[in-house]
Coordinates of C-alpha atoms in Angstrom, one line a residue:
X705 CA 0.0 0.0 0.0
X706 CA 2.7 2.5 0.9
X707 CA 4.5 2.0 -2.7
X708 CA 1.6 2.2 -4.5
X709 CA 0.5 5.5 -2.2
X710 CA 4.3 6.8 -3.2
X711 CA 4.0 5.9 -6.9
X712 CA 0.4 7.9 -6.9
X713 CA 2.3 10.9 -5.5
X714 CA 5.5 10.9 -8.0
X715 CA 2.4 10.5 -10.9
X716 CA 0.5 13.6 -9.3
X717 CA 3.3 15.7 -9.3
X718 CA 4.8 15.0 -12.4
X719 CA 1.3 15.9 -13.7
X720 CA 1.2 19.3 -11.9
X721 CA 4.5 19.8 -13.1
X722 CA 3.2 19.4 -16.6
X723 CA 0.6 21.5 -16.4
X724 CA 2.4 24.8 -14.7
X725 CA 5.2 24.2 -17.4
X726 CA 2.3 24.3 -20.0
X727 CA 0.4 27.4 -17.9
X728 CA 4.1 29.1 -17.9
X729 CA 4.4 28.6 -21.7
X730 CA 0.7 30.4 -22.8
X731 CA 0.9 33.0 -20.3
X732 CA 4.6 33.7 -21.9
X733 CA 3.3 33.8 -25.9
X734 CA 0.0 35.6 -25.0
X735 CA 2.2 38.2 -23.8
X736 CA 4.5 38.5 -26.6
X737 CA 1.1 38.3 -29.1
X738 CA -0.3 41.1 -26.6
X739 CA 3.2 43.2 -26.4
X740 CA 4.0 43.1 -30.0
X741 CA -0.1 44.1 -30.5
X742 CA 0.1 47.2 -28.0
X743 CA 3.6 47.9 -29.5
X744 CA 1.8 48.2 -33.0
X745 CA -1.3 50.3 -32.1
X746 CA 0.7 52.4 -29.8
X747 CA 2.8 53.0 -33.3
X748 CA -0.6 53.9 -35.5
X749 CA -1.7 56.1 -32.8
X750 CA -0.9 59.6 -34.0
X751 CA -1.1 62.5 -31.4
X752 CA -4.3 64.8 -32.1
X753 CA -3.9 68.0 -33.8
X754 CA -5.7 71.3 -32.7
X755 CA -8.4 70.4 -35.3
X756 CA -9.4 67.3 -34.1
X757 CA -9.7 69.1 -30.3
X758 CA -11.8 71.7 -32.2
X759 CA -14.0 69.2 -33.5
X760 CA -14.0 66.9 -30.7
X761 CA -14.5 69.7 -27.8
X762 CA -17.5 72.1 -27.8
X763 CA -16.0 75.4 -27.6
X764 CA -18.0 78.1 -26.9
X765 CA -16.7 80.8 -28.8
X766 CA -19.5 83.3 -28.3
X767 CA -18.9 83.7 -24.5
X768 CA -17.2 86.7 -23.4
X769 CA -14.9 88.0 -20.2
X770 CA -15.6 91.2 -18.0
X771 CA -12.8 92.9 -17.3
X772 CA -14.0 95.9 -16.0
X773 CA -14.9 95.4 -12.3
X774 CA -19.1 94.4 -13.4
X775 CA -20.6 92.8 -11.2
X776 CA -22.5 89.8 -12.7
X777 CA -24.1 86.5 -12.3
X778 CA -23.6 84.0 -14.7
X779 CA -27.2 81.9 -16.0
X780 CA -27.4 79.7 -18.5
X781 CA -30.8 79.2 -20.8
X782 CA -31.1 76.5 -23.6
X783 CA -30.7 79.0 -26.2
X784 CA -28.1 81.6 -24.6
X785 CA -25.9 82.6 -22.1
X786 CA -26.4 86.0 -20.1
X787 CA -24.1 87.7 -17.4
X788 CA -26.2 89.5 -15.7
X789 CA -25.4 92.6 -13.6
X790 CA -26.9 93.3 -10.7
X791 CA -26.4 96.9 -10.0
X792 CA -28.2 97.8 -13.3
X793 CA -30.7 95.2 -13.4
X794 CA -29.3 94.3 -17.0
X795 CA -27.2 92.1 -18.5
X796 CA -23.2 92.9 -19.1
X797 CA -23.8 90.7 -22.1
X798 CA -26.2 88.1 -23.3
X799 CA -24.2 85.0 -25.8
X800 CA -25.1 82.7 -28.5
X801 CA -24.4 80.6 -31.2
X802 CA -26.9 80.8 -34.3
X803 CA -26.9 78.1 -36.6
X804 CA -28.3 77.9 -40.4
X805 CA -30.9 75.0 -39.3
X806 CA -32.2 76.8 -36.3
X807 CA -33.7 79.3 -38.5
X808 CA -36.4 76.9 -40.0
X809 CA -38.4 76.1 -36.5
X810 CA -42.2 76.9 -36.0
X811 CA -42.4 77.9 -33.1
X812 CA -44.4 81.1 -32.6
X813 CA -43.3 84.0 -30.7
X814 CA -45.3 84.3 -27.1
X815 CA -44.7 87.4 -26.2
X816 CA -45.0 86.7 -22.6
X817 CA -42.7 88.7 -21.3
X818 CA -41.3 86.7 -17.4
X819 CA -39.6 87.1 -14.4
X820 CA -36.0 85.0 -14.8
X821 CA -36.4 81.8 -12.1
X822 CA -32.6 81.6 -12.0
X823 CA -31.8 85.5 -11.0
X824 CA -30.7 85.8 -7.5
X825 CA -32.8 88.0 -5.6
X826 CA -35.6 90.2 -6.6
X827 CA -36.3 89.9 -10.1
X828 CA -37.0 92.1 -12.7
X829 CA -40.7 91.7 -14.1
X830 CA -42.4 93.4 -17.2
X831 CA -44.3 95.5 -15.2
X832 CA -41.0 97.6 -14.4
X833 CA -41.1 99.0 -18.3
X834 CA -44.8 99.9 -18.2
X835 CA -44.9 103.5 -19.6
X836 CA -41.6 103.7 -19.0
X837 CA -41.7 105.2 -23.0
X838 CA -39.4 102.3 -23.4
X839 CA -39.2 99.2 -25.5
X840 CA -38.3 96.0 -23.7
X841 CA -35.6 95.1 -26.0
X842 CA -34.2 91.7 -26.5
X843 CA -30.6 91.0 -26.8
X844 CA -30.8 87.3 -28.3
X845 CA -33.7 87.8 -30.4
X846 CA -36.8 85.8 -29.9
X847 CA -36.9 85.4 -34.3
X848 CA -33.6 83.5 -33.4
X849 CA -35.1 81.0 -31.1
X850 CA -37.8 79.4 -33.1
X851 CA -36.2 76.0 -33.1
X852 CA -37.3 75.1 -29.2
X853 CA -40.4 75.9 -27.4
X854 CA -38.4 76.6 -24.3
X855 CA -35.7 78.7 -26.2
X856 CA -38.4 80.6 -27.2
X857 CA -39.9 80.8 -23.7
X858 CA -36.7 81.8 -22.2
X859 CA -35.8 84.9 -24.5
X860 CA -38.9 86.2 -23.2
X861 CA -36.9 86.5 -19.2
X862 CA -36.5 89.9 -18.2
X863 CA -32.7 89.0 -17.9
X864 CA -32.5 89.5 -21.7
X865 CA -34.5 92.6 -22.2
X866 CA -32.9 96.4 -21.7
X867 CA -34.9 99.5 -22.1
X868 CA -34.7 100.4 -25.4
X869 CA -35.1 103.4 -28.0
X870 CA -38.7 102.1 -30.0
X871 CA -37.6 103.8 -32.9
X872 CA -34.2 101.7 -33.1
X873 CA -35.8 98.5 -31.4
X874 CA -38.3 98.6 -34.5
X875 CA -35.3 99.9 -36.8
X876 CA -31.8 99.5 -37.6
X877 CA -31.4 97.6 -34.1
X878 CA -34.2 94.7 -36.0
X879 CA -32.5 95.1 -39.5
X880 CA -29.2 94.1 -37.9
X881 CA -31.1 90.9 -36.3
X882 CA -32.7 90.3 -39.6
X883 CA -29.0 90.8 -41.6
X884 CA -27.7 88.0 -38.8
X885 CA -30.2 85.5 -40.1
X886 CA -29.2 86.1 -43.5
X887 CA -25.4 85.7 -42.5
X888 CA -26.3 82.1 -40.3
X889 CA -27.9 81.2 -43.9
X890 CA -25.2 82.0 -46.1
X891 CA -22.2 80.6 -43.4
X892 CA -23.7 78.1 -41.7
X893 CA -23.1 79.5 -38.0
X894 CA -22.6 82.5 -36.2
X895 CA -21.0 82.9 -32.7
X896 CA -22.8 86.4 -31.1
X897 CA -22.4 88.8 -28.2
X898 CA -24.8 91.8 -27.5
X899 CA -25.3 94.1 -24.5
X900 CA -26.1 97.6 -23.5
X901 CA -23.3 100.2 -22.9
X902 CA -24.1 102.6 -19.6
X903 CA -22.4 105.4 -19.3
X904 CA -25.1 107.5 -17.0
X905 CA -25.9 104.9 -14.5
X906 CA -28.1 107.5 -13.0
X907 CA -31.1 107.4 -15.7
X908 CA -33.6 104.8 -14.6
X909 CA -36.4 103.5 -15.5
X910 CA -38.6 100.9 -13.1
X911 CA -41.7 101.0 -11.3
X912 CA -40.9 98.5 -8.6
X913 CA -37.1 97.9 -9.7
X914 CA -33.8 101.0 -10.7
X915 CA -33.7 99.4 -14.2
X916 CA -30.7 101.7 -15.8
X917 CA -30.9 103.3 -19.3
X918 CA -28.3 102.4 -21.3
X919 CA -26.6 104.8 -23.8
X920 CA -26.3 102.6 -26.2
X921 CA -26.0 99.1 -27.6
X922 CA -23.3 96.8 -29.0
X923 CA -23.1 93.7 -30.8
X924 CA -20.9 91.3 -32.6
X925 CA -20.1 88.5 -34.4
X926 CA -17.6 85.9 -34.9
X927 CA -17.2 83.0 -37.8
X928 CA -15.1 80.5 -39.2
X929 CA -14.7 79.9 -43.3
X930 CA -12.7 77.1 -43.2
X931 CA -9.8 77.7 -41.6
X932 CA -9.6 81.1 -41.1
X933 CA -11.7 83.3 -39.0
X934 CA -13.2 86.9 -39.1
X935 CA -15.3 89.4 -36.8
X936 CA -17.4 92.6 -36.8
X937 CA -18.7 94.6 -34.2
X938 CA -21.7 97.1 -34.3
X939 CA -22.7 100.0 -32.0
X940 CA -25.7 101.9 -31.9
X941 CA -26.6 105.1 -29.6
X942 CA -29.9 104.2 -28.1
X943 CA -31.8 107.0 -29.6
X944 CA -33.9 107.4 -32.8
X945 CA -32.3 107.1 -35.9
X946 CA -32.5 105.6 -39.9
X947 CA -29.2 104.8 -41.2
X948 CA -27.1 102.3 -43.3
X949 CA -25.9 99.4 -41.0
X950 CA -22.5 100.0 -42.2
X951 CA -22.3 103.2 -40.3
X952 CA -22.6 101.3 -37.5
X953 CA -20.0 99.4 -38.1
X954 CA -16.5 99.0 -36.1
X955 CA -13.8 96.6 -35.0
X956 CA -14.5 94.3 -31.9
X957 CA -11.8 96.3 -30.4
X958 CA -13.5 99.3 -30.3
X959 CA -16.2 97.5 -28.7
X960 CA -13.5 96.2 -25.8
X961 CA -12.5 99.4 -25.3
X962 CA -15.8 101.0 -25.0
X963 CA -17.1 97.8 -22.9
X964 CA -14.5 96.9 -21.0
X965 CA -15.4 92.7 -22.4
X966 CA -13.2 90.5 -23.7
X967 CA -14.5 89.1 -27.0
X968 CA -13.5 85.6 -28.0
X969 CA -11.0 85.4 -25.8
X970 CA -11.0 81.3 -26.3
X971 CA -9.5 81.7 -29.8
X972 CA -5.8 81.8 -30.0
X973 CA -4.0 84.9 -28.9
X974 CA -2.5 85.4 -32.5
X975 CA -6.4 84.5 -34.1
X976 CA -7.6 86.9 -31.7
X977 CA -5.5 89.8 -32.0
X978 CA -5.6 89.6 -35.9
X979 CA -9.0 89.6 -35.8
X980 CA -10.0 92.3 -33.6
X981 CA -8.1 94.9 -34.8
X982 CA -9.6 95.4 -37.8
X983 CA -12.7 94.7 -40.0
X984 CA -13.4 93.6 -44.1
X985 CA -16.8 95.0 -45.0
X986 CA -16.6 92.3 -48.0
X987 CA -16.3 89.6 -45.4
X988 CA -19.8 90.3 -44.7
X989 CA -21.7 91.1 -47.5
X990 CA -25.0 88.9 -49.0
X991 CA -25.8 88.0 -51.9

């Protein structure tokens, strides 16, 4: 019994012997297979380029930076971004991105003019403009935000109206909005910033709320053809008037300088810089 016990042992172990050595020998050539494998896709892996961050990476172009001492609350809606100051009971700047296939929605305009849910504090309600001799004028327009029922909702938020001239709410102020739409058409996408400019923060308007009157009004706009970029920049006194748009018409830094904002400041220093200090009419025109 004892031999035949031993002989069952020297079998067993010879057998687990066998087996490790085998073990051993796969794990060994599935990790050459797997080295030589990573070693090749690690060799067609190519690093990415700025493009493909571009396109992989939603950058939002359209946002600005204060730097003037504003103060200012940053809210988000689906269809724009405002900063929104305080002290005035306006925004610094309201931001958006306008693309050619948000122009073909249905949805109607309501009208209904709302308190914003997400201001701090005591918000602004329509009733503050009543015979104020004021229009409450949009910055993202609600024409621009036909594509969503709550887009168009949330352009109505007293966070995106100033008091504004009728005659250049109505006027050059619309045919700029209306020349915008034609531009998202023709490019494809537009990247826009628009605000008030106060220089008297002493004329107010508001029955319940100090609602300031701006002095004026800027906008701008930024797009890509290809691989180059270009901007313009508009500002209009707040006041009656019937002109050409080109006479309102400047560089974006003009606009910096009379804001105090930081335009596009996401794009490349050298983009930036080249593209802010001046402005090519033919850039822009439609046909």
């Amino acid at each position: 019994m004892l031999t035949r016990r031993k002989k069952h042992n020297k079998d067993y172990y010879r057998l687990s012997v066998f087996i490790t050595f085998v073990v051993v020998c796969l794990v060994g050539l599935l990790s050459i297979i797997f080295s030589h494998s990573t070693q090749k896709n690690i060799q067609d892996i190519q690093p990415p380029t700025s493009q493909d961050l571009e396109d992989c990476l939603s950058v939002q172009y359209e946002l600005p930076q204060i730097i003037d001492n504003y103060t200012q609350q940053i809210i988000e809606h689906l269809g724009y971004t405002v900063s929104y100051n305080h002290d005035w009971n306006l925004p610094n700047w309201v931001a958006y991105e306008l693309t050619n296939d948000e122009l073909y929605g249905d949805i109607k305009r309501t009208n209904n003019f709302a308190p914003d849910p997400l201001v701090y504090g005591d918000p602004v309600v329509t009733y503050d403009y009543t015979h104020s001799g004021y229009d409450r004028g949009h910055m993202a327009p609600a024409a621009d935000m036909k594509w969503s029922e709550q887009a168009m909702r949330e352009s109505f938020y007293m966070t995106n109206i100033c008091p504004q001239n009728q005659n250049l709410n109505r006027g050059d102020w619309n045919d700029l909005e209306e020349l915008a739409r034609d531009w998202a058409r023709k490019f494809g996408n537009l990247y826009i910033a628009c605000g008030p400019i106060v220089h008297n923060e002493d004329a107010t308007i508001g029955n319940n709320h100090r609602i300031v009157i701006p002095s004026a009004f800027y906008k701008v706009f930024l797009r890509k053809d290809n691989s180059s970029w270009t901007s313009i920049g508009f500002i209009f006194a707040n006041e009656s008037g019937n002109k050409p748009l080109m006479t309102y018409m400047v560089s974006i830094d003009e606009v910096e300088s009379t804001t105090g904002i930081d335009f596009f400041y996401n794009l490349p220093d050298s983009i930036e810089n080249e593209i802010e200090k001046d402005f090519n009419l033919r850039d822009w025109t439609v046909q």
